[in-house]
PDB file of N, CA and C in Angstrom:
ATOM      1  N   MET A  14      53.550  15.102 131.237  1.00 49.00           N
ATOM      2  CA  MET A  14      52.411  15.242 130.353  1.00 49.00           C
ATOM      3  C   MET A  14      52.903  15.328 128.909  1.00 49.00           C
ATOM      4  N   PRO A  15      52.210  14.691 127.993  1.00 56.00           N
ATOM      5  CA  PRO A  15      52.633  14.737 126.587  1.00 56.00           C
ATOM      6  C   PRO A  15      52.456  16.127 125.991  1.00 56.00           C
ATOM      7  N   HIS A  16      53.260  16.416 124.977  1.00 60.00           N
ATOM      8  CA  HIS A  16      53.142  17.696 124.284  1.00 60.00           C
ATOM      9  C   HIS A  16      51.970  17.637 123.315  1.00 60.00           C
ATOM     10  N   PRO A  17      51.193  18.717 123.224  1.00 62.00           N
ATOM     11  CA  PRO A  17      50.060  18.725 122.290  1.00 62.00           C
ATOM     12  C   PRO A  17      50.550  18.801 120.850  1.00 62.00           C
ATOM     13  N   PRO A  18      49.748  18.310 119.905  1.00 66.00           N
ATOM     14  CA  PRO A  18      50.113  18.380 118.492  1.00 66.00           C
ATOM     15  C   PRO A  18      50.045  19.811 117.973  1.00 66.00           C
ATOM     16  N   PRO A  19      50.599  20.078 116.797  1.00 71.00           N
ATOM     17  CA  PRO A  19      50.520  21.425 116.214  1.00 71.00           C
ATOM     18  C   PRO A  19      49.066  21.889 116.108  1.00 71.00           C
ATOM     19  N   GLY A  20      48.831  23.158 116.437  1.00 74.00           N
ATOM     20  CA  GLY A  20      47.488  23.721 116.373  1.00 74.00           C
ATOM     21  C   GLY A  20      46.716  23.601 117.668  1.00 74.00           C
ATOM     22  N   VAL A  21      47.340  22.976 118.683  1.00 74.00           N
ATOM     23  CA  VAL A  21      46.667  22.775 119.962  1.00 74.00           C
ATOM     24  C   VAL A  21      47.550  23.320 121.077  1.00 74.00           C
ATOM     25  N   GLY A  22      46.967  24.131 121.940  1.00 76.00           N
ATOM     26  CA  GLY A  22      47.657  24.608 123.131  1.00 76.00           C
ATOM     27  C   GLY A  22      46.977  24.020 124.344  1.00 76.00           C
ATOM     28  N   SER A  23      47.731  23.722 125.392  1.00 73.00           N
ATOM     29  CA  SER A  23      47.151  23.040 126.531  1.00 73.00           C
ATOM     30  C   SER A  23      47.821  23.486 127.823  1.00 73.00           C
ATOM     31  N   ARG A  24      47.013  23.611 128.885  1.00 74.00           N
ATOM     32  CA  ARG A  24      47.532  23.885 130.229  1.00 74.00           C
ATOM     33  C   ARG A  24      46.833  22.954 131.202  1.00 74.00           C
ATOM     34  N   TRP A  25      47.600  22.352 132.086  1.00 72.00           N
ATOM     35  CA  TRP A  25      47.065  21.460 133.106  1.00 72.00           C
ATOM     36  C   TRP A  25      46.954  22.215 134.415  1.00 72.00           C
ATOM     37  N   ARG A  26      45.954  21.906 135.187  1.00 73.00           N
ATOM     38  CA  ARG A  26      45.754  22.545 136.487  1.00 73.00           C
ATOM     39  C   ARG A  26      45.857  21.489 137.573  1.00 73.00           C
ATOM     40  N   ASP A  27      46.617  21.761 138.614  1.00 72.00           N
ATOM     41  CA  ASP A  27      46.727  20.840 139.744  1.00 72.00           C
ATOM     42  C   ASP A  27      45.434  20.851 140.539  1.00 72.00           C
ATOM     43  N   GLU A  28      44.987  19.704 140.931  1.00 69.00           N
ATOM     44  CA  GLU A  28      43.764  19.571 141.715  1.00 69.00           C
ATOM     45  C   GLU A  28      44.099  18.937 143.060  1.00 69.00           C
ATOM     46  N   ALA A  29      43.340  19.280 144.097  1.00 75.00           N
ATOM     47  CA  ALA A  29      43.514  18.666 145.410  1.00 75.00           C
ATOM     48  C   ALA A  29      43.103  17.194 145.375  1.00 75.00           C
ATOM     49  N   ASP A  30      42.127  16.854 144.543  1.00 78.00           N
ATOM     50  CA  ASP A  30      41.634  15.485 144.419  1.00 78.00           C
ATOM     51  C   ASP A  30      42.393  14.795 143.294  1.00 78.00           C
ATOM     52  N   PRO A  31      43.138  13.716 143.581  1.00 74.00           N
ATOM     53  CA  PRO A  31      43.919  13.047 142.535  1.00 74.00           C
ATOM     54  C   PRO A  31      43.060  12.378 141.455  1.00 74.00           C
ATOM     55  N   ASP A  32      41.767  12.209 141.715  1.00 76.00           N
ATOM     56  CA  ASP A  32      40.878  11.601 140.725  1.00 76.00           C
ATOM     57  C   ASP A  32      40.274  12.631 139.775  1.00 76.00           C
ATOM     58  N   VAL A  33      40.622  13.904 139.964  1.00 75.00           N
ATOM     59  CA  VAL A  33      40.094  14.975 139.122  1.00 75.00           C
ATOM     60  C   VAL A  33      41.237  15.605 138.348  1.00 75.00           C
ATOM     61  N   LEU A  34      41.019  15.849 137.068  1.00 75.00           N
ATOM     62  CA  LEU A  34      42.011  16.487 136.222  1.00 75.00           C
ATOM     63  C   LEU A  34      41.338  17.609 135.451  1.00 75.00           C
ATOM     64  N   THR A  35      41.925  18.777 135.498  1.00 78.00           N
ATOM     65  CA  THR A  35      41.396  19.908 134.739  1.00 78.00           C
ATOM     66  C   THR A  35      42.442  20.329 133.725  1.00 78.00           C
ATOM     67  N   ARG A  36      42.011  20.463 132.493  1.00 77.00           N
ATOM     68  CA  ARG A  36      42.912  20.881 131.426  1.00 77.00           C
ATOM     69  C   ARG A  36      42.206  21.920 130.579  1.00 77.00           C
ATOM     70  N   LEU A  37      42.876  23.015 130.322  1.00 80.00           N
ATOM     71  CA  LEU A  37      42.369  24.027 129.403  1.00 80.00           C
ATOM     72  C   LEU A  37      43.049  23.800 128.067  1.00 80.00           C
ATOM     73  N   VAL A  38      42.250  23.721 127.008  1.00 81.00           N
ATOM     74  CA  VAL A  38      42.781  23.423 125.677  1.00 81.00           C
ATOM     75  C   VAL A  38      42.324  24.490 124.705  1.00 81.00           C
ATOM     76  N   ARG A  39      43.236  24.934 123.858  1.00 83.00           N
ATOM     77  CA  ARG A  39      42.894  25.855 122.780  1.00 83.00           C
ATOM     78  C   ARG A  39      43.291  25.213 121.471  1.00 83.00           C
ATOM     79  N   ARG A  40      42.348  25.150 120.566  1.00 83.00           N
ATOM     80  CA  ARG A  40      42.607  24.597 119.236  1.00 83.00           C
ATOM     81  C   ARG A  40      42.482  25.717 118.220  1.00 83.00           C
ATOM     82  N   GLU A  41      43.369  25.734 117.262  1.00 85.00           N
ATOM     83  CA  GLU A  41      43.325  26.746 116.209  1.00 85.00           C
ATOM     84  C   GLU A  41      42.030  26.604 115.414  1.00 85.00           C
ATOM     85  N   PRO A  42      41.433  27.713 114.972  1.00 86.00           N
ATOM     86  CA  PRO A  42      40.207  27.636 114.163  1.00 86.00           C
ATOM     87  C   PRO A  42      40.426  26.757 112.937  1.00 86.00           C
ATOM     88  N   GLY A  43      39.470  25.888 112.674  1.00 86.00           N
ATOM     89  CA  GLY A  43      39.536  25.016 111.506  1.00 86.00           C
ATOM     90  C   GLY A  43      40.376  23.764 111.690  1.00 86.00           C
ATOM     91  N   LEU A  44      40.949  23.558 112.870  1.00 84.00           N
ATOM     92  CA  LEU A  44      41.791  22.389 113.113  1.00 84.00           C
ATOM     93  C   LEU A  44      40.976  21.111 112.952  1.00 84.00           C
ATOM     94  N   ASP A  45      41.466  20.193 112.144  1.00 85.00           N
ATOM     95  CA  ASP A  45      40.796  18.916 111.904  1.00 85.00           C
ATOM     96  C   ASP A  45      41.704  17.814 112.430  1.00 85.00           C
ATOM     97  N   THR A  46      41.282  17.142 113.488  1.00 80.00           N
ATOM     98  CA  THR A  46      42.083  16.066 114.066  1.00 80.00           C
ATOM     99  C   THR A  46      41.545  14.684 113.693  1.00 80.00           C
ATOM    100  N   SER A  47      40.581  14.623 112.780  1.00 81.00           N
ATOM    101  CA  SER A  47      39.952  13.338 112.447  1.00 81.00           C
ATOM    102  C   SER A  47      40.932  12.329 111.854  1.00 81.00           C
ATOM    103  N   LEU A  48      41.986  12.785 111.185  1.00 82.00           N
ATOM    104  CA  LEU A  48      42.966  11.858 110.615  1.00 82.00           C
ATOM    105  C   LEU A  48      43.742  11.115 111.699  1.00 82.00           C
ATOM    106  N   SER A  49      43.750  11.673 112.921  1.00 78.00           N
ATOM    107  CA  SER A  49      44.429  11.012 114.048  1.00 78.00           C
ATOM    108  C   SER A  49      43.590   9.872 114.615  1.00 78.00           C
ATOM    109  N   GLY A  50      42.337   9.794 114.190  1.00 78.00           N
ATOM    110  CA  GLY A  50      41.453   8.752 114.692  1.00 78.00           C
ATOM    111  C   GLY A  50      40.791   9.145 115.995  1.00 78.00           C
ATOM    112  N   VAL A  51      40.000   8.244 116.510  1.00 79.00           N
ATOM    113  CA  VAL A  51      39.251   8.466 117.739  1.00 79.00           C
ATOM    114  C   VAL A  51      40.183   8.286 118.927  1.00 79.00           C
ATOM    115  N   ILE A  52      40.128   9.204 119.875  1.00 74.00           N
ATOM    116  CA  ILE A  52      40.886   9.084 121.115  1.00 74.00           C
ATOM    117  C   ILE A  52      40.058   8.237 122.067  1.00 74.00           C
ATOM    118  N   ARG A  53      40.653   7.171 122.577  1.00 76.00           N
ATOM    119  CA  ARG A  53      39.924   6.267 123.472  1.00 76.00           C
ATOM    120  C   ARG A  53      40.533   6.313 124.871  1.00 76.00           C
ATOM    121  N   HIS A  54      39.653   6.336 125.871  1.00 72.00           N
ATOM    122  CA  HIS A  54      40.080   6.301 127.266  1.00 72.00           C
ATOM    123  C   HIS A  54      38.931   5.798 128.108  1.00 72.00           C
ATOM    124  N   GLU A  55      39.209   5.550 129.395  1.00 78.00           N
ATOM    125  CA  GLU A  55      38.222   4.918 130.276  1.00 78.00           C
ATOM    126  C   GLU A  55      37.508   5.891 131.203  1.00 78.00           C
ATOM    127  N   TRP A  56      37.591   7.166 130.934  1.00 74.00           N
ATOM    128  CA  TRP A  56      36.927   8.138 131.800  1.00 74.00           C
ATOM    129  C   TRP A  56      35.988   9.013 130.984  1.00 74.00           C
ATOM    130  N   VAL A  57      35.131   9.701 131.685  1.00 74.00           N
ATOM    131  CA  VAL A  57      34.179  10.615 131.062  1.00 74.00           C
ATOM    132  C   VAL A  57      34.773  12.021 131.079  1.00 74.00           C
ATOM    133  N   GLU A  58      34.643  12.721 129.966  1.00 76.00           N
ATOM    134  CA  GLU A  58      35.099  14.105 129.897  1.00 76.00           C
ATOM    135  C   GLU A  58      33.910  15.039 130.009  1.00 76.00           C
ATOM    136  N   GLU A  59      34.072  16.073 130.808  1.00 78.00           N
ATOM    137  CA  GLU A  59      33.099  17.155 130.840  1.00 78.00           C
ATOM    138  C   GLU A  59      33.721  18.302 130.056  1.00 78.00           C
ATOM    139  N   VAL A  60      32.998  18.776 129.071  1.00 78.00           N
ATOM    140  CA  VAL A  60      33.542  19.773 128.147  1.00 78.00           C
ATOM    141  C   VAL A  60      32.695  21.033 128.189  1.00 78.00           C
ATOM    142  N   TYR A  61      33.372  22.170 128.230  1.00 81.00           N
ATOM    143  CA  TYR A  61      32.682  23.447 128.078  1.00 81.00           C
ATOM    144  C   TYR A  61      33.438  24.248 127.022  1.00 81.00           C
ATOM    145  N   LEU A  62      32.768  24.612 125.966  1.00 85.00           N
ATOM    146  CA  LEU A  62      33.400  25.362 124.882  1.00 85.00           C
ATOM    147  C   LEU A  62      33.119  26.842 125.048  1.00 85.00           C
ATOM    148  N   PHE A  63      34.176  27.639 125.058  1.00 85.00           N
ATOM    149  CA  PHE A  63      34.022  29.090 125.159  1.00 85.00           C
ATOM    150  C   PHE A  63      33.664  29.697 123.811  1.00 85.00           C
ATOM    151  N   GLU A  64      34.210  29.125 122.736  1.00 87.00           N
ATOM    152  CA  GLU A  64      33.858  29.573 121.385  1.00 87.00           C
ATOM    153  C   GLU A  64      34.125  28.449 120.410  1.00 87.00           C
ATOM    154  N   GLY A  65      33.488  28.531 119.252  1.00 87.00           N
ATOM    155  CA  GLY A  65      33.658  27.500 118.230  1.00 87.00           C
ATOM    156  C   GLY A  65      32.800  26.285 118.519  1.00 87.00           C
ATOM    157  N   ASP A  66      33.161  25.149 117.906  1.00 87.00           N
ATOM    158  CA  ASP A  66      32.433  23.913 118.141  1.00 87.00           C
ATOM    159  C   ASP A  66      33.390  22.729 118.080  1.00 87.00           C
ATOM    160  N   LEU A  67      32.928  21.590 118.575  1.00 84.00           N
ATOM    161  CA  LEU A  67      33.706  20.364 118.647  1.00 84.00           C
ATOM    162  C   LEU A  67      32.800  19.224 118.241  1.00 84.00           C
ATOM    163  N   HIS A  68      33.254  18.409 117.286  1.00 84.00           N
ATOM    164  CA  HIS A  68      32.449  17.264 116.852  1.00 84.00           C
ATOM    165  C   HIS A  68      33.078  15.986 117.384  1.00 84.00           C
ATOM    166  N   ASP A  69      32.314  15.231 118.182  1.00 81.00           N
ATOM    167  CA  ASP A  69      32.766  13.945 118.713  1.00 81.00           C
ATOM    168  C   ASP A  69      32.455  12.869 117.673  1.00 81.00           C
ATOM    169  N   LEU A  70      33.498  12.216 117.156  1.00 81.00           N
ATOM    170  CA  LEU A  70      33.320  11.216 116.101  1.00 81.00           C
ATOM    171  C   LEU A  70      32.564   9.984 116.588  1.00 81.00           C
ATOM    172  N   THR A  71      32.808   9.573 117.825  1.00 80.00           N
ATOM    173  CA  THR A  71      32.146   8.385 118.351  1.00 80.00           C
ATOM    174  C   THR A  71      30.665   8.637 118.598  1.00 80.00           C
ATOM    175  N   LEU A  72      30.347   9.763 119.210  1.00 81.00           N
ATOM    176  CA  LEU A  72      28.948  10.099 119.498  1.00 81.00           C
ATOM    177  C   LEU A  72      28.227  10.652 118.284  1.00 81.00           C
ATOM    178  N   ASP A  73      28.984  11.054 117.271  1.00 86.00           N
ATOM    179  CA  ASP A  73      28.448  11.763 116.105  1.00 86.00           C
ATOM    180  C   ASP A  73      27.583  12.933 116.567  1.00 86.00           C
ATOM    181  N   GLN A  74      28.157  13.710 117.489  1.00 85.00           N
ATOM    182  CA  GLN A  74      27.458  14.851 118.077  1.00 85.00           C
ATOM    183  C   GLN A  74      28.388  16.055 118.066  1.00 85.00           C
ATOM    184  N   THR A  75      27.826  17.218 117.733  1.00 87.00           N
ATOM    185  CA  THR A  75      28.596  18.453 117.734  1.00 87.00           C
ATOM    186  C   THR A  75      28.216  19.276 118.955  1.00 87.00           C
ATOM    187  N   PHE A  76      29.234  19.692 119.692  1.00 85.00           N
ATOM    188  CA  PHE A  76      29.055  20.546 120.852  1.00 85.00           C
ATOM    189  C   PHE A  76      29.398  21.964 120.427  1.00 85.00           C
ATOM    190  N   ARG A  77      28.578  22.925 120.803  1.00 88.00           N
ATOM    191  CA  ARG A  77      28.756  24.305 120.397  1.00 88.00           C
ATOM    192  C   ARG A  77      29.116  25.186 121.589  1.00 88.00           C
ATOM    193  N   ALA A  78      29.668  26.341 121.312  1.00 87.00           N
ATOM    194  CA  ALA A  78      30.074  27.281 122.371  1.00 87.00           C
ATOM    195  C   ALA A  78      28.907  27.595 123.284  1.00 87.00           C
ATOM    196  N   GLY A  79      29.187  27.617 124.581  1.00 86.00           N
ATOM    197  CA  GLY A  79      28.172  27.968 125.559  1.00 86.00           C
ATOM    198  C   GLY A  79      27.357  26.816 126.071  1.00 86.00           C
ATOM    199  N   SER A  80      27.480  25.642 125.458  1.00 77.00           N
ATOM    200  CA  SER A  80      26.701  24.499 125.939  1.00 77.00           C
ATOM    201  C   SER A  80      27.642  23.425 126.459  1.00 77.00           C
ATOM    202  N   PRO A  81      27.494  23.055 127.734  1.00 74.00           N
ATOM    203  CA  PRO A  81      28.356  22.003 128.285  1.00 74.00           C
ATOM    204  C   PRO A  81      28.010  20.667 127.666  1.00 74.00           C
ATOM    205  N   GLY A  82      28.977  19.774 127.619  1.00 71.00           N
ATOM    206  CA  GLY A  82      28.745  18.451 127.081  1.00 71.00           C
ATOM    207  C   GLY A  82      29.499  17.417 127.879  1.00 71.00           C
ATOM    208  N   HIS A  83      29.028  16.196 127.827  1.00 66.00           N
ATOM    209  CA  HIS A  83      29.687  15.077 128.479  1.00 66.00           C
ATOM    210  C   HIS A  83      30.082  14.103 127.376  1.00 66.00           C
ATOM    211  N   LEU A  84      31.370  13.884 127.238  1.00 62.00           N
ATOM    212  CA  LEU A  84      31.873  12.921 126.261  1.00 62.00           C
ATOM    213  C   LEU A  84      32.110  11.633 127.018  1.00 62.00           C
ATOM    214  N   GLY A  85      31.393  10.574 126.662  1.00 60.00           N
ATOM    215  CA  GLY A  85      31.469   9.327 127.395  1.00 60.00           C
ATOM    216  C   GLY A  85      32.812   8.637 127.275  1.00 60.00           C
ATOM    217  N   ALA A  86      33.007   7.677 128.149  1.00 55.00           N
ATOM    218  CA  ALA A  86      34.222   6.878 128.115  1.00 55.00           C
ATOM    219  C   ALA A  86      34.235   6.069 126.825  1.00 55.00           C
ATOM    220  N   HIS A  87      35.398   5.988 126.208  1.00 50.00           N
ATOM    221  CA  HIS A  87      35.567   5.252 124.948  1.00 50.00           C
ATOM    222  C   HIS A  87      36.589   4.156 125.175  1.00 50.00           C
ATOM    223  N   GLY A  88      36.329   3.250 126.075  1.00 47.00           N
ATOM    224  CA  GLY A  88      37.330   2.247 126.424  1.00 47.00           C
ATOM    225  C   GLY A  88      37.111   0.924 125.789  1.00 47.00           C
TER     226      GLY A  88
END
């Protein structure tokens, strides 16, 4: 697994189903990753934020703590 960039902590969880991947991610408050550009992949992400918010550049949608979100495939 690749190492996360500065300001991001990550842990991967093994799943019984090889088609499922669970990752816990912590981003430092105020972290701006927009200069890295849009991350593109062929799968859908299900996101649950425990605190803070996350803005998806492609969807132009902000997800807030406590509300689950689905980030579509960007392939």
